[in-house]
PDB file of C-alpha atoms in Angstrom:
ATOM      1  CA  MET A   1       4.415   0.109   3.379  1.00 46.00           C
ATOM      2  CA  TYR A   2       1.540   0.198   5.883  1.00 44.00           C
ATOM      3  CA  ARG A   3       1.919  -1.559   9.037  1.00 44.00           C
ATOM      4  CA  PHE A   4      -0.634  -2.178  11.854  1.00 44.00           C
ATOM      5  CA  TYR A   5       0.178  -2.256  15.430  1.00 44.00           C
ATOM      6  CA  GLN A   6      -1.627  -3.413  18.421  1.00 47.00           C
ATOM      7  CA  GLN A   7      -0.726  -2.545  22.002  1.00 49.00           C
ATOM      8  CA  LYS A   8      -0.758  -5.745  24.214  1.00 51.00           C
ATOM      9  CA  GLN A   9      -0.342  -6.355  27.959  1.00 52.00           C
ATOM     10  CA  HIS A  10       2.393  -9.015  28.712  1.00 51.00           C
ATOM     11  CA  GLN A  11       3.254  -9.713  32.502  1.00 56.00           C
ATOM     12  CA  GLY A  12       2.025  -6.337  33.408  1.00 58.00           C
ATOM     13  CA  LYS A  13       3.965  -4.448  30.835  1.00 59.00           C
ATOM     14  CA  ARG A  14       2.727  -2.940  27.584  1.00 56.00           C
ATOM     15  CA  LYS A  15       4.277  -3.927  24.356  1.00 53.00           C
ATOM     16  CA  LEU A  16       3.686  -2.876  20.798  1.00 53.00           C
ATOM     17  CA  GLU A  17       3.222  -5.897  18.435  1.00 55.00           C
ATOM     18  CA  ILE A  18       3.324  -5.535  14.601  1.00 58.00           C
ATOM     19  CA  LEU A  19       0.347  -7.362  13.249  1.00 54.00           C
ATOM     20  CA  ASP A  20       0.706  -7.166   9.461  1.00 57.00           C
ATOM     21  CA  SER A  21       1.922  -5.497   6.323  1.00 69.00           C
ATOM     22  CA  ILE A  22      -0.838  -4.475   3.969  1.00 80.00           C
ATOM     23  CA  PHE A  23       0.347  -2.398   1.132  1.00 84.00           C
ATOM     24  CA  GLU A  24       3.496  -1.476  -0.691  1.00 88.00           C
ATOM     25  CA  PHE A  25       4.877   0.911  -3.241  1.00 89.00           C
ATOM     26  CA  ASP A  26       7.824  -0.781  -4.773  1.00 89.00           C
ATOM     27  CA  THR A  27      10.577   0.639  -6.856  1.00 88.00           C
ATOM     28  CA  VAL A  28      12.949  -2.224  -6.492  1.00 87.00           C
ATOM     29  CA  GLN A  29      12.540  -5.636  -8.293  1.00 90.00           C
ATOM     30  CA  ASP A  30      13.386  -8.326  -5.801  1.00 90.00           C
ATOM     31  CA  PHE A  31      13.284 -11.768  -7.451  1.00 94.00           C
ATOM     32  CA  GLU A  32      13.322 -13.292  -3.801  1.00 92.00           C
ATOM     33  CA  PHE A  33       9.951 -11.814  -3.169  1.00 90.00           C
ATOM     34  CA  HIS A  34       8.554 -12.479  -6.565  1.00 94.00           C
ATOM     35  CA  ASP A  35       8.235  -8.803  -7.580  1.00 94.00           C
ATOM     36  CA  ILE A  36       6.767  -8.148 -10.876  1.00 96.00           C
ATOM     37  CA  ASN A  37       9.109  -5.361 -11.749  1.00 96.00           C
ATOM     38  CA  ASP A  38      10.761  -2.301 -10.157  1.00 93.00           C
ATOM     39  CA  ASN A  39       7.637  -0.112 -10.549  1.00 94.00           C
ATOM     40  CA  HIS A  40       4.609  -1.694  -8.874  1.00 95.00           C
ATOM     41  CA  ILE A  41       2.079  -1.491  -6.068  1.00 94.00           C
ATOM     42  CA  GLY A  42       1.048  -4.509  -4.218  1.00 94.00           C
ATOM     43  CA  VAL A  43      -1.133  -5.886  -1.324  1.00 92.00           C
ATOM     44  CA  ASP A  44       1.215  -7.715   1.042  1.00 88.00           C
ATOM     45  CA  ILE A  45      -0.640  -9.310   3.933  1.00 85.00           C
ATOM     46  CA  ASP A  46       1.568 -10.593   6.501  1.00 78.00           C
ATOM     47  CA  SER A  47       4.288 -11.341   3.892  1.00 82.00           C
ATOM     48  CA  LEU A  48       6.863  -9.757   1.718  1.00 83.00           C
ATOM     49  CA  ILE A  49       5.464 -11.576  -1.120  1.00 88.00           C
ATOM     50  CA  SER A  50       2.427  -9.742  -2.634  1.00 91.00           C
ATOM     51  CA  ASN A  51      -0.932 -11.398  -2.685  1.00 93.00           C
ATOM     52  CA  VAL A  52      -1.608  -9.191  -5.563  1.00 96.00           C
ATOM     53  CA  SER A  53       0.469  -6.716  -7.449  1.00 96.00           C
ATOM     54  CA  VAL A  54       0.112  -4.461 -10.574  1.00 97.00           C
ATOM     55  CA  ASN A  55       2.267  -2.180 -12.507  1.00 97.00           C
ATOM     56  CA  ALA A  56       2.143   1.448 -10.984  1.00 96.00           C
ATOM     57  CA  SER A  57      -0.444   3.369 -13.126  1.00 96.00           C
ATOM     58  CA  CYS A  58      -3.244   5.911 -13.037  1.00 94.00           C
ATOM     59  CA  PHE A  59      -6.237   7.111 -14.922  1.00 89.00           C
ATOM     60  CA  ASN A  60      -5.547  10.583 -16.141  1.00 79.00           C
ATOM     61  CA  ASN A  61      -8.119  13.361 -15.753  1.00 66.00           C
ATOM     62  CA  GLY A  62     -10.925  10.980 -14.767  1.00 62.00           C
ATOM     63  CA  GLY A  63     -10.390   9.090 -18.112  1.00 74.00           C
ATOM     64  CA  SER A  64     -10.784   5.427 -18.904  1.00 78.00           C
ATOM     65  CA  VAL A  65      -7.251   5.017 -20.280  1.00 84.00           C
ATOM     66  CA  LYS A  66      -4.755   3.685 -17.865  1.00 89.00           C
ATOM     67  CA  GLU A  67      -1.359   5.385 -18.071  1.00 92.00           C
ATOM     68  CA  GLU A  68       1.758   4.164 -16.612  1.00 93.00           C
ATOM     69  CA  LEU A  69       2.939   6.105 -13.547  1.00 94.00           C
ATOM     70  CA  TYR A  70       6.762   6.099 -12.623  1.00 94.00           C
ATOM     71  CA  LEU A  71       7.099   5.938  -8.936  1.00 91.00           C
ATOM     72  CA  LYS A  72      10.690   7.132  -9.289  1.00 88.00           C
ATOM     73  CA  SER A  73       9.834  10.136 -11.271  1.00 90.00           C
ATOM     74  CA  GLY A  74      10.167  12.583  -8.313  1.00 87.00           C
ATOM     75  CA  LYS A  75       6.571  13.711  -8.878  1.00 90.00           C
ATOM     76  CA  THR A  76       3.999  14.002  -6.203  1.00 89.00           C
ATOM     77  CA  ILE A  77       1.620  10.927  -6.253  1.00 91.00           C
ATOM     78  CA  GLN A  78      -1.677  11.015  -4.581  1.00 91.00           C
ATOM     79  CA  ALA A  79      -2.922   7.585  -3.382  1.00 92.00           C
ATOM     80  CA  TRP A  80      -6.239   6.503  -2.032  1.00 93.00           C
ATOM     81  CA  ILE A  81      -6.424   3.316  -0.270  1.00 92.00           C
ATOM     82  CA  ASP A  82     -10.154   2.332   0.507  1.00 94.00           C
ATOM     83  CA  TYR A  83     -11.421  -0.673   2.153  1.00 93.00           C
ATOM     84  CA  ASP A  84     -15.168  -1.657   1.962  1.00 95.00           C
ATOM     85  CA  SER A  85     -15.797  -3.969   4.923  1.00 92.00           C
ATOM     86  CA  GLY A  86     -19.144  -4.989   3.698  1.00 95.00           C
ATOM     87  CA  ARG A  87     -17.793  -6.202   0.408  1.00 97.00           C
ATOM     88  CA  ASN A  88     -14.231  -7.173   1.668  1.00 96.00           C
ATOM     89  CA  GLU A  89     -12.799  -5.115  -1.046  1.00 96.00           C
ATOM     90  CA  LEU A  90      -9.514  -3.176  -0.948  1.00 94.00           C
ATOM     91  CA  ASN A  91      -9.283  -0.551  -3.687  1.00 96.00           C
ATOM     92  CA  VAL A  92      -6.083   1.487  -4.655  1.00 94.00           C
ATOM     93  CA  THR A  93      -6.369   4.589  -6.789  1.00 94.00           C
ATOM     94  CA  LEU A  94      -3.327   6.675  -7.803  1.00 94.00           C
ATOM     95  CA  SER A  95      -3.140  10.048  -9.448  1.00 92.00           C
ATOM     96  CA  LEU A  96      -0.512  12.900 -10.225  1.00 90.00           C
ATOM     97  CA  SER A  97      -3.205  15.463  -9.056  1.00 89.00           C
ATOM     98  CA  SER A  98      -5.441  15.810  -5.942  1.00 89.00           C
ATOM     99  CA  VAL A  99      -8.497  14.880  -8.030  1.00 89.00           C
ATOM    100  CA  LYS A 100      -9.478  11.285  -7.376  1.00 91.00           C
ATOM    101  CA  PRO A 101      -9.926   9.211 -10.657  1.00 92.00           C
ATOM    102  CA  LYS A 102     -13.217   7.226 -11.058  1.00 91.00           C
ATOM    103  CA  PHE A 103     -11.190   4.076 -11.491  1.00 93.00           C
ATOM    104  CA  SER A 104      -8.977   2.090  -9.201  1.00 94.00           C
ATOM    105  CA  VAL A 105      -5.673   0.547 -10.467  1.00 95.00           C
ATOM    106  CA  LEU A 106      -5.863  -2.308  -7.996  1.00 96.00           C
ATOM    107  CA  SER A 107      -8.853  -4.000  -6.530  1.00 96.00           C
ATOM    108  CA  TYR A 108      -8.473  -6.987  -4.323  1.00 96.00           C
ATOM    109  CA  HIS A 109     -11.027  -9.081  -2.383  1.00 96.00           C
ATOM    110  CA  VAL A 110      -9.912  -9.793   1.042  1.00 93.00           C
ATOM    111  CA  ASP A 111     -11.382  -9.950   4.638  1.00 92.00           C
ATOM    112  CA  LEU A 112      -9.197  -7.560   6.872  1.00 88.00           C
ATOM    113  CA  SER A 113     -11.474  -8.065   9.972  1.00 86.00           C
ATOM    114  CA  PRO A 114      -9.003 -10.265  11.460  1.00 82.00           C
ATOM    115  CA  ILE A 115      -6.177  -7.545  11.164  1.00 80.00           C
ATOM    116  CA  PHE A 116      -8.319  -4.492  12.312  1.00 79.00           C
ATOM    117  CA  ARG A 117      -8.871  -3.948  16.135  1.00 77.00           C
ATOM    118  CA  ASP A 118     -11.126  -1.562  17.923  1.00 81.00           C
ATOM    119  CA  TYR A 119      -8.009   0.240  19.179  1.00 79.00           C
ATOM    120  CA  MET A 120      -4.921   0.082  17.232  1.00 76.00           C
ATOM    121  CA  TYR A 121      -2.026   2.063  15.787  1.00 74.00           C
ATOM    122  CA  VAL A 122      -1.403   2.560  12.038  1.00 77.00           C
ATOM    123  CA  GLY A 123       2.185   3.272  10.952  1.00 76.00           C
ATOM    124  CA  PHE A 124       4.048   3.996   7.857  1.00 78.00           C
ATOM    125  CA  SER A 125       7.644   2.985   7.086  1.00 76.00           C
ATOM    126  CA  SER A 126       9.755   3.392   4.033  1.00 76.00           C
ATOM    127  CA  SER A 127      13.340   2.578   2.753  1.00 74.00           C
ATOM    128  CA  THR A 128      15.388   3.568  -0.140  1.00 70.00           C
ATOM    129  CA  GLY A 129      17.959   0.860  -0.624  1.00 71.00           C
ATOM    130  CA  LEU A 130      20.874   2.334  -2.728  1.00 74.00           C
ATOM    131  CA  LEU A 131      18.799   5.046  -4.167  1.00 70.00           C
ATOM    132  CA  ALA A 132      18.263   8.548  -2.482  1.00 73.00           C
ATOM    133  CA  SER A 133      14.533   9.130  -2.010  1.00 72.00           C
ATOM    134  CA  SER A 134      12.164  11.181   0.053  1.00 74.00           C
ATOM    135  CA  HIS A 135       8.800   9.874   1.438  1.00 74.00           C
ATOM    136  CA  TYR A 136       5.961  12.193   2.591  1.00 75.00           C
ATOM    137  CA  VAL A 137       2.749  11.250   4.160  1.00 76.00           C
ATOM    138  CA  PHE A 138       0.033  13.986   4.263  1.00 74.00           C
TER     139      PHE A 138
END
C-alpha cells in the first residue's frame, strides 16, 4: 500500500500527517472492504474500500493477451505505477520480468493534485495477516 505523508507545523512542533492511501496489492479477500477476491490490485484513495480494483494480471512478453498473475506465488513481480497529471490518469502495469509490457492492467481517471504537495514524503507499508510473506521495494 502506498501512503503519502506531509510534514506540518503545529504549535511550533513538526508532525507527520498521513494524507491518503493510493494503491494496494491485496492477497486477502476482506468482505468488510468489498474486496473482489484474494488476488487483486486496487486504487484506494483515502479509504480501505477500493475506488477501482482488478484481478492481478499481466500481459506476457509484450503480448495482447492478459494472463492471471498470482500475488502469492512467491515470484518477483515488477510493478509500474504511472500518473499523467495532464490527463489525470493513473496506470498500473505488472510483469514477471523487468520488461515493461505495452498495456496496463488497471487504468483509472482521477485528479491526484489535492494529494500531491511540493514537499512531501512517500512511504510504503505492508502486512501479511496470517500468512508468512516478504515484501521488497526496489
